[in-house]
Coordinates of C-alpha atoms (C1' of nucleotides) in Angstrom, one line a residue:
Chain A
X209 CA -21.4 -5.6 -12.5
X210 CA -17.7 -6.2 -11.6
X211 CA -17.3 -2.7 -10.1
X212 CA -19.4 -0.1 -8.3
X213 CA -18.3 3.6 -8.0
X214 CA -19.7 6.0 -5.4
X215 CA -19.4 9.4 -7.0
X216 CA -19.9 11.4 -3.9
X217 CA -17.5 9.5 -1.7
X218 CA -14.5 11.1 0.0
X219 CA -12.5 8.1 -1.2
X220 CA -10.7 9.0 -4.5
X221 CA -12.3 7.3 -7.5
X222 CA -9.1 5.6 -8.6
X223 CA -8.8 4.0 -5.1
X224 CA -12.4 2.8 -5.3
X225 CA -11.4 1.1 -8.6
X226 CA -8.4 -0.5 -6.9
X227 CA -10.4 -1.7 -3.9
X228 CA -13.2 -2.9 -6.1
X229 CA -11.0 -5.0 -8.4
X230 CA -9.2 -6.5 -5.3
X231 CA -12.6 -7.3 -3.7
X232 CA -14.0 -8.9 -6.9
X233 CA -10.9 -11.1 -7.1
X234 CA -11.1 -12.1 -3.4
X235 CA -14.8 -12.9 -3.8
X236 CA -14.1 -15.0 -6.9
X237 CA -16.0 -12.8 -9.3
X238 CA -12.8 -12.2 -11.2
X239 CA -10.3 -15.0 -11.8
X240 CA -6.6 -15.2 -12.5
X241 CA -6.0 -14.9 -16.3
X242 CA -9.2 -13.0 -16.9
X243 CA -8.9 -10.1 -19.2
X244 CA -10.0 -6.8 -17.8
X245 CA -11.9 -4.3 -20.0
X246 CA -9.5 -1.8 -21.6
X247 CA -8.7 1.5 -19.8
X248 CA -10.9 3.4 -22.3
X249 CA -13.8 0.9 -22.1
X250 CA -13.9 1.0 -18.3
X251 CA -13.8 4.8 -18.4
X252 CA -16.7 4.9 -20.8
X253 CA -18.7 2.3 -18.9
X254 CA -18.5 4.2 -15.6
X255 CA -18.5 7.7 -17.1
X256 CA -14.9 8.4 -15.8
X257 CA -11.9 10.0 -17.4
X258 CA -9.5 7.5 -18.9
X259 CA -6.6 8.9 -17.0
X260 CA -8.4 8.1 -13.7
X261 CA -8.8 4.5 -14.8
X262 CA -5.2 4.3 -16.0
X263 CA -4.0 5.5 -12.6
X264 CA -6.0 2.7 -10.9
X265 CA -4.7 0.1 -13.3
X266 CA -1.1 1.3 -12.7
X267 CA -1.6 1.0 -8.9
X268 CA -3.0 -2.5 -9.3
X269 CA -0.1 -3.5 -11.4
X270 CA 2.4 -2.1 -8.9
X271 CA 0.6 -4.3 -6.3
X272 CA 1.0 -7.3 -8.5
X273 CA -2.7 -7.8 -8.8
X274 CA -2.9 -7.3 -12.6
X275 CA -0.4 -7.6 -15.5
X276 CA -0.3 -5.2 -18.5
X277 CA 0.7 -7.0 -21.7
X278 CA 1.5 -4.0 -23.9
X279 CA -1.1 -3.8 -26.6
X280 CA -2.7 -7.2 -25.8
X281 CA -4.6 -5.8 -22.9
X282 CA -4.6 -6.2 -19.1
X283 CA -5.0 -9.4 -17.2
X284 CA -5.6 -10.6 -13.6
X285 CA -2.3 -11.9 -12.3
X286 CA -2.0 -15.4 -10.7
X287 CA -2.1 -15.2 -6.9
X288 CA 1.0 -17.3 -6.6
X289 CA 3.0 -14.4 -8.0
X290 CA 2.4 -12.5 -4.8
X291 CA 4.7 -9.5 -4.6
X292 CA 6.1 -8.1 -1.4
X293 CA 4.5 -10.8 0.7
X294 CA 6.2 -9.9 3.9
X295 CA 5.5 -6.2 3.4
X296 CA 1.8 -7.0 2.9
X297 CA 1.7 -9.1 6.1
X298 CA 3.2 -6.2 7.9
X299 CA 0.4 -3.9 6.6
X300 CA -2.1 -6.5 7.7
X301 CA -0.8 -6.6 11.2
X302 CA -0.9 -2.8 11.3
X303 CA -4.5 -2.9 10.2
X304 CA -5.3 -5.4 13.0
X305 CA -3.8 -3.0 15.6
X306 CA -6.1 -0.2 14.3
X307 CA -9.0 -2.6 14.5
X308 CA -8.2 -3.4 18.2
X309 CA -8.1 0.3 19.1
X310 CA -11.4 0.9 17.3
X311 CA -13.0 -2.1 19.0
X312 CA -11.9 -0.8 22.4
X313 CA -13.6 2.6 21.6
X314 CA -16.7 0.8 20.5
X315 CA -16.9 -0.8 23.9
X316 CA -16.1 -4.3 22.7
X317 CA -14.1 -6.7 24.8
X318 CA -11.2 -8.9 23.4
X319 CA -13.4 -12.0 23.7
X320 CA -16.3 -10.4 21.9
X321 CA -13.9 -9.2 19.2
X322 CA -12.5 -12.7 18.6
X323 CA -16.0 -14.1 18.3
X324 CA -17.1 -11.4 15.9
X325 CA -14.0 -11.9 13.8
X326 CA -14.3 -15.7 13.4
X327 CA -18.0 -15.3 12.6
X328 CA -17.2 -12.6 10.0
X329 CA -14.4 -14.7 8.4
X330 CA -16.7 -17.6 8.0
X331 CA -19.6 -15.6 6.6
X332 CA -17.3 -13.7 4.3
X333 CA -15.6 -16.6 2.7
X334 CA -18.8 -18.6 2.5
X335 CA -20.2 -15.8 0.3
X336 CA -17.6 -16.5 -2.3
X337 CA -18.3 -17.9 -5.7
X338 CA -18.7 -21.7 -5.0
X339 CA -16.7 -22.6 -8.1
X340 CA -13.7 -20.8 -6.5
X341 CA -14.1 -22.9 -3.3
X342 CA -13.8 -26.1 -5.3
X343 CA -10.3 -25.3 -6.4
Chain B
X188 CA 5.3 11.2 25.9
X189 CA 1.6 10.7 25.2
X190 CA 1.9 11.2 21.5
X191 CA 4.4 10.5 18.7
X192 CA 4.2 12.1 15.2
X193 CA 6.0 10.8 12.2
X194 CA 6.7 13.9 10.1
X195 CA 7.5 12.0 6.9
X196 CA 4.5 9.7 7.0
X197 CA 1.8 9.8 4.2
X198 CA -0.8 9.7 7.0
X199 CA -2.1 13.3 7.6
X200 CA -0.8 14.7 10.8
X201 CA -4.3 15.4 12.2
X202 CA -5.2 11.8 11.7
X203 CA -2.0 10.7 13.5
X204 CA -3.1 12.8 16.5
X205 CA -6.6 11.2 16.4
X206 CA -5.1 7.7 16.2
X207 CA -2.5 8.4 18.8
X208 CA -4.9 9.6 21.4
X209 CA -7.3 6.7 20.7
X210 CA -4.3 4.3 21.0
X211 CA -3.1 5.9 24.3
X212 CA -6.5 5.5 25.8
X213 CA -6.9 1.9 24.6
X214 CA -3.5 1.0 25.9
X215 CA -4.3 2.6 29.3
X216 CA -1.8 5.5 29.0
X217 CA -4.6 8.0 29.1
X218 CA -7.6 7.6 31.4
X219 CA -11.2 8.8 31.4
X220 CA -11.3 12.2 33.1
X221 CA -7.7 13.1 32.3
X222 CA -7.2 16.6 31.1
X223 CA -5.6 17.0 27.7
X224 CA -3.1 19.8 27.0
X225 CA -4.7 22.8 25.2
X226 CA -4.6 23.0 21.4
X227 CA -1.9 25.6 21.5
X228 CA 0.3 23.8 24.0
X229 CA 0.1 20.6 22.0
X230 CA 0.9 22.5 18.8
X231 CA 4.0 24.1 20.5
X232 CA 5.1 20.8 22.1
X233 CA 5.1 18.9 18.8
X234 CA 6.0 21.9 16.5
X235 CA 2.7 21.7 14.6
X236 CA 0.3 24.2 13.2
X237 CA -2.4 24.9 15.7
X238 CA -5.1 24.5 13.1
X239 CA -3.9 20.9 12.6
X240 CA -4.3 20.1 16.3
X241 CA -7.6 21.9 16.5
X242 CA -8.9 19.8 13.6
X243 CA -7.8 16.6 15.4
X244 CA -9.5 17.6 18.7
X245 CA -12.7 18.4 16.7
X246 CA -12.6 14.9 15.2
X247 CA -12.0 13.3 18.6
X248 CA -14.9 15.2 20.1
X249 CA -17.2 14.2 17.2
X250 CA -16.2 10.5 17.9
X251 CA -17.1 11.0 21.6
X252 CA -13.5 10.3 22.7
X253 CA -12.9 13.6 24.3
X254 CA -15.2 16.3 25.8
X255 CA -14.6 20.1 25.6
X256 CA -15.8 21.8 28.8
X257 CA -15.8 25.4 27.7
X258 CA -13.0 27.3 29.4
X259 CA -12.1 24.5 31.7
X260 CA -10.3 22.6 29.0
X261 CA -10.6 19.3 27.2
X262 CA -11.0 15.9 28.9
X263 CA -11.0 12.2 28.0
X264 CA -14.6 11.0 28.0
X265 CA -15.8 8.0 29.9
X266 CA -15.9 4.9 27.8
X267 CA -19.4 3.9 29.0
X268 CA -20.7 7.0 27.3
X269 CA -19.9 5.5 23.9
X270 CA -21.6 7.5 21.1
X271 CA -23.0 6.0 18.0
X272 CA -22.2 2.5 19.2
X273 CA -24.0 0.7 16.3
X274 CA -22.4 3.0 13.8
X275 CA -19.0 2.2 15.2
X276 CA -19.7 -1.5 15.0
X277 CA -20.7 -1.1 11.4
X278 CA -17.4 0.6 10.7
X279 CA -15.6 -2.2 12.5
X280 CA -17.2 -4.8 10.3
X281 CA -16.3 -2.8 7.2
X282 CA -12.7 -2.7 8.4
X283 CA -12.8 -6.4 8.8
X284 CA -14.0 -6.9 5.3
X285 CA -11.1 -4.9 4.0
X286 CA -8.8 -7.0 6.1
X287 CA -10.1 -10.2 4.5
X288 CA -9.5 -8.8 1.0
X289 CA -6.0 -7.8 1.9
X290 CA -5.4 -11.1 3.5
X291 CA -6.5 -12.9 0.4
X292 CA -4.1 -10.8 -1.7
X293 CA -1.3 -11.6 0.7
X294 CA -1.9 -15.3 0.1
X295 CA -3.3 -16.1 3.6
X296 CA -6.0 -18.7 4.1
X297 CA -9.1 -18.1 6.3
X298 CA -7.7 -20.5 8.9
X299 CA -4.3 -18.8 9.0
X300 CA -6.0 -15.5 9.3
X301 CA -8.1 -16.6 12.3
X302 CA -5.0 -17.9 14.1
X303 CA -3.1 -14.7 13.3
X304 CA -5.9 -12.6 14.6
X305 CA -6.4 -14.5 17.9
X306 CA -2.7 -14.4 18.6
X307 CA -2.6 -10.7 17.8
X308 CA -5.5 -9.9 20.1
X309 CA -3.9 -11.7 23.0
X310 CA -0.5 -10.1 22.4
X311 CA -2.0 -6.7 22.0
X312 CA -4.2 -6.6 25.1
X313 CA -1.4 -8.2 27.2
X314 CA 0.8 -5.2 26.4
X315 CA -1.7 -2.9 28.0
X316 CA -0.9 -0.9 31.1
X317 CA -1.5 -3.4 34.0
X318 CA -3.4 -0.8 36.0
X319 CA -6.0 -0.7 33.2
X320 CA -6.4 -4.5 33.4
X321 CA -7.4 -4.3 37.0
X322 CA -10.5 -2.4 36.3
Chain C
X296 CA 20.5 25.8 -13.8
X297 CA 19.7 22.6 -11.9
X298 CA 17.8 21.0 -14.8
X299 CA 17.9 20.9 -18.6
X300 CA 15.0 19.7 -20.7
X301 CA 15.3 18.8 -24.4
X302 CA 11.8 19.4 -25.8
X303 CA 12.3 17.4 -29.0
X304 CA 13.8 14.3 -27.4
X305 CA 12.1 10.9 -27.7
X306 CA 12.7 10.5 -24.0
X307 CA 9.6 11.5 -22.1
X308 CA 9.9 14.8 -20.3
X309 CA 9.1 13.3 -16.9
X310 CA 11.9 10.9 -17.3
X311 CA 14.3 13.7 -18.3
X312 CA 13.4 15.4 -15.0
X313 CA 14.0 12.1 -13.1
X314 CA 17.4 11.6 -14.7
X315 CA 18.3 15.3 -14.4
X316 CA 17.7 15.4 -10.6
X317 CA 19.6 12.1 -10.1
X318 CA 22.5 13.4 -12.1
X319 CA 22.5 16.8 -10.2
X320 CA 22.7 14.9 -6.9
X321 CA 25.4 12.5 -8.1
X322 CA 27.4 15.4 -9.4
X323 CA 27.0 17.3 -6.1
X324 CA 25.0 20.2 -7.5
X325 CA 22.1 19.2 -5.2
X326 CA 22.6 17.9 -1.7
X327 CA 20.7 15.8 0.9
X328 CA 18.3 18.0 2.7
X329 CA 18.0 20.6 0.0
X330 CA 14.5 21.8 -0.8
X331 CA 13.4 21.3 -4.4
X332 CA 11.3 24.0 -6.0
X333 CA 7.5 23.2 -5.7
X334 CA 5.9 21.2 -8.4
X335 CA 4.1 24.3 -9.7
X336 CA 7.3 26.5 -9.7
X337 CA 9.3 23.9 -11.6
X338 CA 6.5 23.6 -14.1
X339 CA 6.5 27.4 -14.6
X340 CA 10.3 27.7 -14.8
X341 CA 10.6 25.1 -17.6
X342 CA 7.2 25.8 -19.3
X343 CA 5.8 22.4 -18.5
X344 CA 2.5 21.2 -17.2
X345 CA 2.4 20.7 -13.4
X346 CA 1.1 17.2 -13.8
X347 CA 4.2 16.2 -15.8
X348 CA 6.4 17.6 -13.0
X349 CA 4.3 15.9 -10.4
X350 CA 4.7 12.6 -12.1
X351 CA 8.5 13.0 -12.1
X352 CA 8.5 13.9 -8.4
X353 CA 6.4 10.8 -7.7
X354 CA 8.8 8.6 -9.5
X355 CA 11.8 10.1 -7.7
X356 CA 10.0 9.6 -4.4
X357 CA 9.3 5.9 -5.3
X358 CA 13.0 5.5 -5.9
X359 CA 13.8 7.1 -2.5
X360 CA 15.7 10.0 -4.1
X361 CA 13.4 12.7 -2.7
X362 CA 10.9 12.9 0.2
X363 CA 7.6 14.8 0.1
X364 CA 6.6 16.4 3.4
X365 CA 3.0 17.2 2.8
X366 CA 2.6 20.9 2.6
X367 CA 6.2 21.6 3.7
X368 CA 7.5 20.9 0.3
X369 CA 9.9 18.3 -1.3
X370 CA 13.4 17.5 -0.1
X371 CA 16.5 15.6 -1.3
X372 CA 16.7 12.4 0.7
X373 CA 19.8 11.3 2.5
X374 CA 21.7 8.7 0.5
X375 CA 22.0 6.4 3.5
X376 CA 18.3 5.8 3.2
X377 CA 18.9 3.8 0.0
X378 CA 15.7 1.9 -0.9
X379 CA 15.8 -1.5 -2.6
X380 CA 19.6 -1.6 -2.6
X381 CA 19.9 -5.2 -3.9
X382 CA 17.3 -4.5 -6.6
X383 CA 19.3 -1.5 -7.7
X384 CA 22.5 -3.5 -7.9
X385 CA 20.8 -6.1 -10.0
X386 CA 19.7 -3.3 -12.4
X387 CA 23.3 -2.1 -12.5
X388 CA 24.6 -5.5 -13.5
X389 CA 22.0 -5.7 -16.2
X390 CA 23.1 -2.3 -17.5
X391 CA 26.7 -3.5 -17.5
X392 CA 25.8 -6.6 -19.6
X393 CA 24.1 -4.3 -22.2
X394 CA 27.3 -2.2 -22.2
X395 CA 29.4 -5.2 -23.0
X396 CA 27.2 -6.1 -25.9
X397 CA 27.3 -2.6 -27.3
X398 CA 31.0 -2.5 -26.8
X399 CA 31.4 -5.7 -28.8
X400 CA 29.4 -4.2 -31.6
X401 CA 31.4 -1.1 -31.6
X402 CA 34.5 -3.2 -32.2
X403 CA 36.0 -2.7 -28.7
X404 CA 38.0 -5.5 -27.0
X405 CA 37.4 -6.4 -23.3
X406 CA 40.8 -4.8 -22.4
X407 CA 40.1 -1.6 -24.2
X408 CA 36.7 -1.5 -22.5
X409 CA 38.2 -1.8 -19.0
X410 CA 40.6 1.0 -19.8
X411 CA 37.9 3.2 -21.1
X412 CA 35.8 2.5 -18.1
X413 CA 38.4 3.3 -15.5
X414 CA 39.3 6.5 -17.3
X415 CA 35.7 7.5 -17.5
X416 CA 35.0 6.8 -13.8
X417 CA 38.0 8.9 -12.7
X418 CA 37.1 11.7 -15.1
X419 CA 33.4 11.6 -14.1
X420 CA 33.9 11.7 -10.3
X421 CA 36.7 14.3 -10.6
X422 CA 34.1 16.7 -12.2
X423 CA 32.0 16.6 -9.1
X424 CA 31.6 19.6 -6.9
X425 CA 34.9 19.7 -4.8
X426 CA 33.0 20.4 -1.6
X427 CA 31.2 17.1 -2.0
X428 CA 34.5 15.3 -2.3
X429 CA 35.7 16.7 1.1
X430 CA 32.9 15.0 2.9
Chain D
X250 CA 17.1 -21.2 -29.6
X251 CA 18.7 -18.1 -30.9
X252 CA 16.2 -15.7 -29.3
X253 CA 14.1 -15.5 -26.2
X254 CA 11.2 -13.1 -25.8
X255 CA 9.6 -12.2 -22.4
X256 CA 6.0 -11.4 -23.1
X257 CA 5.3 -9.6 -19.8
X258 CA 8.3 -7.4 -19.9
X259 CA 8.1 -3.6 -20.0
X260 CA 10.8 -3.6 -22.7
X261 CA 9.1 -3.4 -26.2
X262 CA 9.2 -6.7 -28.1
X263 CA 11.0 -5.2 -31.1
X264 CA 13.8 -4.0 -28.8
X265 CA 14.0 -7.4 -27.2
X266 CA 14.7 -8.8 -30.6
X267 CA 17.3 -6.2 -31.4
X268 CA 19.1 -6.8 -28.1
X269 CA 18.7 -10.6 -28.4
X270 CA 20.3 -10.7 -31.8
X271 CA 23.2 -8.4 -30.7
X272 CA 23.7 -10.5 -27.6
X273 CA 23.7 -13.8 -29.6
X274 CA 26.4 -12.3 -31.9
X275 CA 28.5 -11.0 -29.0
X276 CA 28.3 -14.3 -27.2
X277 CA 29.3 -16.2 -30.4
X278 CA 26.0 -18.0 -30.9
X279 CA 25.4 -16.2 -34.2
X280 CA 28.3 -15.6 -36.6
X281 CA 29.1 -13.2 -39.4
X282 CA 27.6 -14.5 -42.7
X283 CA 24.9 -16.6 -41.0
X284 CA 21.5 -16.3 -42.6
X285 CA 18.7 -15.2 -40.3
X286 CA 15.2 -16.7 -40.6
X287 CA 12.8 -14.5 -42.7
X288 CA 10.7 -11.9 -40.9
X289 CA 7.6 -14.0 -41.4
X290 CA 9.3 -17.2 -40.1
X291 CA 10.6 -15.5 -37.0
X292 CA 7.1 -14.0 -36.4
X293 CA 5.5 -17.4 -36.6
X294 CA 8.2 -19.1 -34.5
X295 CA 7.7 -16.7 -31.6
X296 CA 4.0 -15.9 -32.1
X297 CA 4.7 -12.3 -32.8
X298 CA 3.2 -9.7 -35.2
X299 CA 5.3 -9.6 -38.4
X300 CA 5.3 -5.8 -38.2
X301 CA 7.1 -6.1 -34.9
X302 CA 9.8 -8.4 -36.3
X303 CA 10.2 -6.2 -39.4
X304 CA 10.7 -3.2 -37.2
X305 CA 13.5 -5.0 -35.3
X306 CA 15.2 -6.1 -38.5
X307 CA 15.1 -2.5 -39.8
X308 CA 16.7 -1.3 -36.6
X309 CA 19.4 -3.9 -36.8
X310 CA 20.2 -3.1 -40.4
X311 CA 20.4 0.7 -39.5
X312 CA 23.0 -0.3 -36.9
X313 CA 25.0 -2.3 -39.4
X314 CA 24.4 -5.5 -37.5
X315 CA 22.6 -7.4 -40.3
X316 CA 22.5 -6.9 -44.1
X317 CA 19.5 -7.5 -46.3
X318 CA 20.5 -9.0 -49.7
X319 CA 17.3 -8.5 -51.7
X320 CA 15.5 -11.7 -52.3
X321 CA 18.5 -13.8 -50.9
X322 CA 17.6 -13.2 -47.3
X323 CA 19.1 -11.4 -44.3
X324 CA 22.6 -12.1 -43.1
X325 CA 24.8 -11.2 -40.0
X326 CA 27.2 -8.5 -41.1
X327 CA 31.0 -8.8 -40.6
X328 CA 32.1 -7.0 -37.5
X329 CA 35.0 -5.3 -39.3
X330 CA 32.5 -3.4 -41.3
X331 CA 31.4 -1.5 -38.2
X332 CA 29.2 1.5 -39.2
X333 CA 29.2 4.8 -37.3
X334 CA 32.0 3.6 -35.0
X335 CA 32.6 7.0 -33.4
X336 CA 28.9 7.5 -32.9
X337 CA 28.6 4.1 -31.2
X338 CA 31.5 5.0 -28.9
X339 CA 29.7 8.2 -28.0
X340 CA 26.6 6.2 -27.1
X341 CA 28.8 3.9 -25.0
X342 CA 30.2 6.8 -23.1
X343 CA 26.7 8.1 -22.5
X344 CA 25.7 4.7 -21.2
X345 CA 28.6 4.8 -18.8
X346 CA 27.6 8.2 -17.5
X347 CA 24.2 6.8 -16.7
X348 CA 25.8 3.8 -15.0
X349 CA 27.8 6.1 -12.8
X350 CA 24.7 8.0 -11.7
X351 CA 22.8 4.8 -11.0
X352 CA 25.8 3.5 -9.0
X353 CA 26.0 6.6 -6.9
X354 CA 22.3 6.2 -6.1
X355 CA 22.8 2.6 -5.2
X356 CA 25.4 3.7 -2.6
X357 CA 28.4 2.3 -4.5
X358 CA 31.8 4.1 -4.4
X359 CA 33.9 4.7 -7.6
X360 CA 36.5 2.0 -6.4
X361 CA 33.8 -0.6 -5.8
X362 CA 32.3 0.2 -9.2
X363 CA 35.7 -0.3 -11.0
X364 CA 36.1 -3.7 -9.2
X365 CA 32.5 -4.8 -10.1
X366 CA 33.1 -3.8 -13.7
X367 CA 36.4 -5.6 -14.2
X368 CA 35.0 -8.7 -12.6
X369 CA 31.8 -8.5 -14.7
X370 CA 33.8 -8.0 -18.0
X371 CA 35.9 -11.1 -17.2
X372 CA 33.0 -13.2 -16.3
X373 CA 30.9 -12.1 -19.2
X374 CA 33.6 -12.7 -21.9
X375 CA 34.6 -16.0 -20.3
X376 CA 31.0 -17.2 -20.8
X377 CA 31.3 -16.8 -24.6
X378 CA 31.2 -19.7 -27.0
X379 CA 34.8 -21.1 -26.9
X380 CA 34.9 -21.3 -30.7
X381 CA 34.5 -17.6 -30.9
X382 CA 37.5 -17.1 -28.6
X383 CA 39.8 -19.1 -30.9
X384 CA 39.4 -16.5 -33.7
Chain E
dG49 C1' 0.8 27.9 -0.1
dT50 C1' 1.6 22.9 -0.7
dG51 C1' 0.7 18.6 -3.2
dG52 C1' -3.3 15.4 -4.9
dT53 C1' -7.2 14.4 -7.8
dC54 C1' -10.0 14.7 -11.7
dT55 C1' -11.8 16.0 -16.4
dA56 C1' -11.4 16.8 -21.5
dG57 C1' -9.0 16.3 -25.2
dA58 C1' -4.8 15.6 -28.1
dC59 C1' -0.9 13.0 -30.0
dC60 C1' 2.3 9.0 -30.0
dA61 C1' 4.6 4.2 -29.7
dC62 C1' 3.8 -0.5 -30.1
dA63 C1' 1.7 -4.6 -32.0
Chain F
dG247 C1' -6.7 -1.2 -31.2
dT248 C1' -3.9 -0.9 -26.9
dG249 C1' -1.7 1.8 -23.3
dG250 C1' 1.5 6.0 -22.4
dT251 C1' 2.4 10.9 -22.3
dC252 C1' 1.3 15.6 -22.2
dT253 C1' -1.3 20.0 -21.8
dA254 C1' -4.8 23.2 -19.8
dG255 C1' -7.5 24.1 -16.3
dA256 C1' -10.5 23.2 -12.2
dC257 C1' -11.3 21.9 -7.4
dC258 C1' -10.0 19.8 -2.9
dA259 C1' -7.4 18.3 1.6
dC260 C1' -3.9 19.5 4.6
dA261 C1' -1.0 22.7 7.3

DNA sequence: GTGGTCTAGACCACA
DNA sequence: GTGGTCTAGACCACA
């Protein structure tokens, strides 16, 4: 299953699709060049409206994650073609700042936070599809 | 100025208040035991709807960041009295996962990410109010 | 009338709205800071679906032409805040190239084209709201 | 290579063919009287659907750019035999109007626009095949 | 009251 | 067969 939707969540469905696809790519479950199911097929598979799926695909295309080839279908983009790299790194830094604030309010010290982070990075990337790691 | 609101932002105003108060505490600009302005004073000061401010205060109280003492006003809670610590750490880990996915799509390697993070932690906590660091 | 929709046109309605608003601003009929009618009011006025109008407003916001202020409504952005300037100039040059090709196929020489263009620029900008020209 | 198709472009393929042929003629790479490859040969050469190529040829013929001579094949029309000249000039003026609006939204003044245009015309026509200029 | 999200269902352009 | 556009109508978050 390349996607999992929580119907009751406060997170809009189309955003769950966007996050899910990004996560599957990052984890190596989807690869550059792979063809995604059509908008309509995805809608049917997860019992969603096709407009909702189309909105998610449009957002993913705007982010440079997927590429729509007219009537040929939709494909995972190559990571080299990263769009707005500097903008994305800015967003990343802002997310880190938020993380620090939340850590402080959870009663975590900077040193504990560093250790947690390094452990989490290693665990996370180790969980990736091994084939992906060989590249 | 203990709070700064960006009117044009896509982030809801009430969430900006929540984040702003948390940030001010983490940076040492607000301290445990400090009295916050009333909902209506804050609303007037920043030209906001008082329902918006009330919603933010309610969210902060739910998070254990502030405490409402009936007619005495609203106060910054002591950090030791952290509520739902394990729940917060869970949220933190989830935020980290999202960070990893975003980093991957920005073309950043795990090693680069670790270095960025450690540097950012050190920079961030060095910028804190020195008084806070003495504690 | 700040907008005119041709129902039978092959140009999608939402694009007609986008072009119409841009044109009204360029001609000086709409000014920076003006409040646009709400999505629903515009939909009612021109007998359109509110989703169609919302799509047009979203496109205009992405282009930095208008700014949505949450529940305060939608406003014409200040031209100084031009987004993606270099990208827009690239598009402009590409439009010029297309113009040259079309001119050639209409049997127009480069010199005739220059004269037509200068005349058209002068005529077009003279037709603007005089108040706008005083600024 | 008399034609170049971008598969990932948002511009429909058949329009890319129409523009490409017009551009090649305007640049002097294709000349009046030249025989174009058949619909099926073009489709094979560029790995396109033959319906797509046929649609493009139909559009070019409607514009008077090419002429189909029954079983003899398809030929580039003579420019003197311009069809619908006044209609084409009307379209040209409309394209100019759009250009003015886009220029305004890119923060370009009328004078800057004139200079850009004259420079672009000179550059563009200088790049033409020299043989064409001798005519 | 404002815009955002979502569904259901129709029609169209492109390949 | 593919995605894009549009309508009609419902419900929700925010201010």
